[in-house]
Backbone as JSON Lines, residues from 0, in Angstrom:
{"i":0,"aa":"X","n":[-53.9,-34.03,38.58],"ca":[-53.34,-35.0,37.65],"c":[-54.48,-35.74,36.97]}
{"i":1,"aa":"X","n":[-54.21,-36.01,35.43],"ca":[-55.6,-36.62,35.05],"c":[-55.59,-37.99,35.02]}
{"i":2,"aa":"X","n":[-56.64,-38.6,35.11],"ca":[-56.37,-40.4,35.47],"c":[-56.31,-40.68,34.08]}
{"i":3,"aa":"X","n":[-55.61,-41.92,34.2],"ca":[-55.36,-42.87,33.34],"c":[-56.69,-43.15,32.66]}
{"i":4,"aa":"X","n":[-56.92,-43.41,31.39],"ca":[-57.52,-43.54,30.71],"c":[-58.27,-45.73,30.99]}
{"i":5,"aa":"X","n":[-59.68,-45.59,31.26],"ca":[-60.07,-47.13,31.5],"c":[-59.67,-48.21,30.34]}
{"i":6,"aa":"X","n":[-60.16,-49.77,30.83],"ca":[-60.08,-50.46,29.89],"c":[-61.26,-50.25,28.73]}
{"i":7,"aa":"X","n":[-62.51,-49.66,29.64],"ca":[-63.5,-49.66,28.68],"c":[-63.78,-48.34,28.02]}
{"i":8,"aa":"X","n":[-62.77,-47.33,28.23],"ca":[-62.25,-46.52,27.41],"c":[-61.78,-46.4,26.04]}
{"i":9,"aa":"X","n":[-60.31,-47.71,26.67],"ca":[-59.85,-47.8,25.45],"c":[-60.49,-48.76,24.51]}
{"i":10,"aa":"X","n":[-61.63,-49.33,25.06],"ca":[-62.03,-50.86,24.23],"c":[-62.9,-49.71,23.29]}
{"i":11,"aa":"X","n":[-63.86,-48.78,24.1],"ca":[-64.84,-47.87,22.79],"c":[-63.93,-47.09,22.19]}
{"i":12,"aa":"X","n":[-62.63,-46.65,22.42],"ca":[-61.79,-45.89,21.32],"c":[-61.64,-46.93,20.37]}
{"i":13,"aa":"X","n":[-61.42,-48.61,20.84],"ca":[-60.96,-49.34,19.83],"c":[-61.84,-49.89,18.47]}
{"i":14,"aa":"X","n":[-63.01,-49.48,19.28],"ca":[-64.19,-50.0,18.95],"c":[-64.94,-48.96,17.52]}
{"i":15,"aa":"X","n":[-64.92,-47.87,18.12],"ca":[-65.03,-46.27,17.1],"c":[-63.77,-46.44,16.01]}
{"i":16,"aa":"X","n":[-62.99,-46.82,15.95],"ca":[-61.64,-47.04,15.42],"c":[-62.12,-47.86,14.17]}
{"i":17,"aa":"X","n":[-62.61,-48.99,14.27],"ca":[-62.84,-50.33,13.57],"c":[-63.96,-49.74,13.01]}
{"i":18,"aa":"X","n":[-65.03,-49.24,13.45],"ca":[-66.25,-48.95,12.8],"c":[-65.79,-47.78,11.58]}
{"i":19,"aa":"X","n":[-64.68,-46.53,11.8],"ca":[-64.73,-45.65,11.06],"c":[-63.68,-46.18,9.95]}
{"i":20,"aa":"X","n":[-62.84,-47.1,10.24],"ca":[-62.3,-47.75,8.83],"c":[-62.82,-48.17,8.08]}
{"i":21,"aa":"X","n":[-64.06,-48.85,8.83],"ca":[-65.22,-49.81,7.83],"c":[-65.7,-48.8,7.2]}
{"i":22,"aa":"X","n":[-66.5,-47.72,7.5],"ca":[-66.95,-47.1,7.04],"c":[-66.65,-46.21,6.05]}
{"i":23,"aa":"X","n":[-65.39,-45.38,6.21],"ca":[-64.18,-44.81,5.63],"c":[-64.87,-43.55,5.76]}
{"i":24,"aa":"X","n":[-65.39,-43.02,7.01],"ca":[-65.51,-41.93,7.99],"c":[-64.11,-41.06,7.88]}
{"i":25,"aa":"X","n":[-64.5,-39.58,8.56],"ca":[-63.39,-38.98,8.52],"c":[-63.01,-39.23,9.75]}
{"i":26,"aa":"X","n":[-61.74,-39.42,9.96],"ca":[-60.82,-40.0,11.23],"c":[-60.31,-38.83,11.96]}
{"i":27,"aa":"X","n":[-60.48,-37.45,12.09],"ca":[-60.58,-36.42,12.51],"c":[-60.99,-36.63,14.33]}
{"i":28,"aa":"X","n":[-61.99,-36.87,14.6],"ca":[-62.59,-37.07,15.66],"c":[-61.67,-38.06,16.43]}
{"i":29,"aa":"X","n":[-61.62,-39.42,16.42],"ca":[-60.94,-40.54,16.46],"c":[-59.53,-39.47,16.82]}
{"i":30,"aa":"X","n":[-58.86,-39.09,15.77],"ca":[-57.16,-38.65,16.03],"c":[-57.48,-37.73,17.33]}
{"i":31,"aa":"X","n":[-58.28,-36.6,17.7],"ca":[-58.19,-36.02,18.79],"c":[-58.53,-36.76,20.06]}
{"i":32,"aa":"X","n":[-59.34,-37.69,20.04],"ca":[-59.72,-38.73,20.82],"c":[-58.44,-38.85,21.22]}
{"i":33,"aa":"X","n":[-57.68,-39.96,20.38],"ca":[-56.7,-40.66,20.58],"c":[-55.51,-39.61,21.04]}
{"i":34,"aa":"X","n":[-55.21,-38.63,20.93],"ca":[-54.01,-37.64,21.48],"c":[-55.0,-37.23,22.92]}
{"i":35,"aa":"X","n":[-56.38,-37.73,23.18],"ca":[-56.28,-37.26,24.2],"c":[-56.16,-38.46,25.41]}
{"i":36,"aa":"X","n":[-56.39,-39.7,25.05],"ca":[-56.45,-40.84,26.16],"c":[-54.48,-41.01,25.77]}
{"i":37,"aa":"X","n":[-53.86,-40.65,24.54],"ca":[-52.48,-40.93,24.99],"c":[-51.72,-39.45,26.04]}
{"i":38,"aa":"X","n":[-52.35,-38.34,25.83],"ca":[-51.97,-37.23,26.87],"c":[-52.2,-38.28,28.36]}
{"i":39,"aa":"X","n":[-53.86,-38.45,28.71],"ca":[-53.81,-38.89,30.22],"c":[-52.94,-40.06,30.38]}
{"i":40,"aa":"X","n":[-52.32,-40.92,29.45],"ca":[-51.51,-42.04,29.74],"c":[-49.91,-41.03,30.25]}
{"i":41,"aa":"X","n":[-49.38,-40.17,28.98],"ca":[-48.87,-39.65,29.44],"c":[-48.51,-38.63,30.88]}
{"i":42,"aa":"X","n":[-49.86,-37.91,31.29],"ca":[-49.95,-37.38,32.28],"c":[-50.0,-38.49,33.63]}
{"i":43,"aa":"X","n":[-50.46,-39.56,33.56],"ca":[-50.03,-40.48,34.38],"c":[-48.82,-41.41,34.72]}
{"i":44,"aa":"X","n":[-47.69,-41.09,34.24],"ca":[-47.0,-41.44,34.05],"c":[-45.47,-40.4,33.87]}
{"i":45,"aa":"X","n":[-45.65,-39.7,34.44],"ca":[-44.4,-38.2,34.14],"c":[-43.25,-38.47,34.09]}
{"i":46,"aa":"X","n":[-42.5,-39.75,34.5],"ca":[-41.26,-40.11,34.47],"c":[-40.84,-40.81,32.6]}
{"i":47,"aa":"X","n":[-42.04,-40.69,31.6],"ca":[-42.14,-41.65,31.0],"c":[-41.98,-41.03,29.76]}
{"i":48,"aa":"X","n":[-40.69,-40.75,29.04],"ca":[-40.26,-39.59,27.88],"c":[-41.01,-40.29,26.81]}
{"i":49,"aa":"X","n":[-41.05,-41.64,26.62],"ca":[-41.55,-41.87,25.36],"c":[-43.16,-41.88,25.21]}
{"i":50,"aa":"X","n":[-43.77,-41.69,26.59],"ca":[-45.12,-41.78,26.05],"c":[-45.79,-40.07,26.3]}
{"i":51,"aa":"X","n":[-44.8,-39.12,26.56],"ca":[-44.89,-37.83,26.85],"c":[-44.73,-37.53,24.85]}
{"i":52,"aa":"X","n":[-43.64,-38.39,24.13],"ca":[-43.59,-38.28,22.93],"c":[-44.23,-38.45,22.48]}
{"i":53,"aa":"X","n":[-45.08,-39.35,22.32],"ca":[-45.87,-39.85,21.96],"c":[-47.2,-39.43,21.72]}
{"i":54,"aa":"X","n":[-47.61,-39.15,22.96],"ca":[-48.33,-37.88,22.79],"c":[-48.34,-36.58,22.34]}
{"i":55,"aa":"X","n":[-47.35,-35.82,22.47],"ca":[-47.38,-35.0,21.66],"c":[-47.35,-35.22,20.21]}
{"i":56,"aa":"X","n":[-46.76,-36.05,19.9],"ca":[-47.02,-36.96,18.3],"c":[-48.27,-36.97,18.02]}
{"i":57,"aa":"X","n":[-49.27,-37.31,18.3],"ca":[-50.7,-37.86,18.29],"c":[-51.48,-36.46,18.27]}
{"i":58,"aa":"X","n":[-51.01,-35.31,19.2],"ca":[-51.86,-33.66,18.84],"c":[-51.39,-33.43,18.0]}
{"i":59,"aa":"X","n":[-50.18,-33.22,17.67],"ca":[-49.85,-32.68,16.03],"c":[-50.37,-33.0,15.18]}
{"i":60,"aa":"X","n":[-50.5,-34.58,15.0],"ca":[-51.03,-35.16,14.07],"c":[-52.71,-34.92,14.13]}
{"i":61,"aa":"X","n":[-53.49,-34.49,15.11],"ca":[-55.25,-34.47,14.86],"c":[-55.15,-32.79,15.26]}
{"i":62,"aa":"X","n":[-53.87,-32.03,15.57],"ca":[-53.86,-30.7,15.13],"c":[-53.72,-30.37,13.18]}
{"i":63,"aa":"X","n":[-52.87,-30.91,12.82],"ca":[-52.68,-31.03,11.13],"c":[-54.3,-31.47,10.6]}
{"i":64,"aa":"X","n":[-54.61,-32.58,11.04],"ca":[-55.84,-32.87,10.42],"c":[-56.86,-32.09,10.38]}
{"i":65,"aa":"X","n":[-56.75,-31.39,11.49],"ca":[-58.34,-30.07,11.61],"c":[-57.84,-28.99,10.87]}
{"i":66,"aa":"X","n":[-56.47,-28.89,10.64],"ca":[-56.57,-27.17,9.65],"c":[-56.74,-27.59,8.3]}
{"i":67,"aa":"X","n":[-57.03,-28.95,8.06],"ca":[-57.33,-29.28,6.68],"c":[-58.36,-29.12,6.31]}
């Protein structure tokens, strides 16, 4: 089972986040990031339909972005 994703995980996802808006970076990187700390939320959590949705929401979306 994969662990839950840290606080200081999510603080440098939040952190990479803020810097690549400023910048207006391609958000490519960031979206797979992010489908992957919401998968281990999801994988920690298996009783939990909406964040199992959720995640899969989040690969589609930084799957779409890379065949661009």
């Amino acid at each position: 089972m994969s662990r839950k994703p840290s606080i200081s995980e999510i603080g440098a996802f939040l952190g990479a986040l803020r810097a690549t808006a400023e910048s207006k970076a391609d958000p490519g990187p960031l979206l797979a990031e992010k489908a992957d700390l919401l998968q281990r939320i999801a994988d920690a959590n298996p009783g939990d339909r909406d964040a199992a949705e959720v995640a899969r929401e989040a690969r589609a979306a930084a799957d779409r972005h890379n065949r661009r």
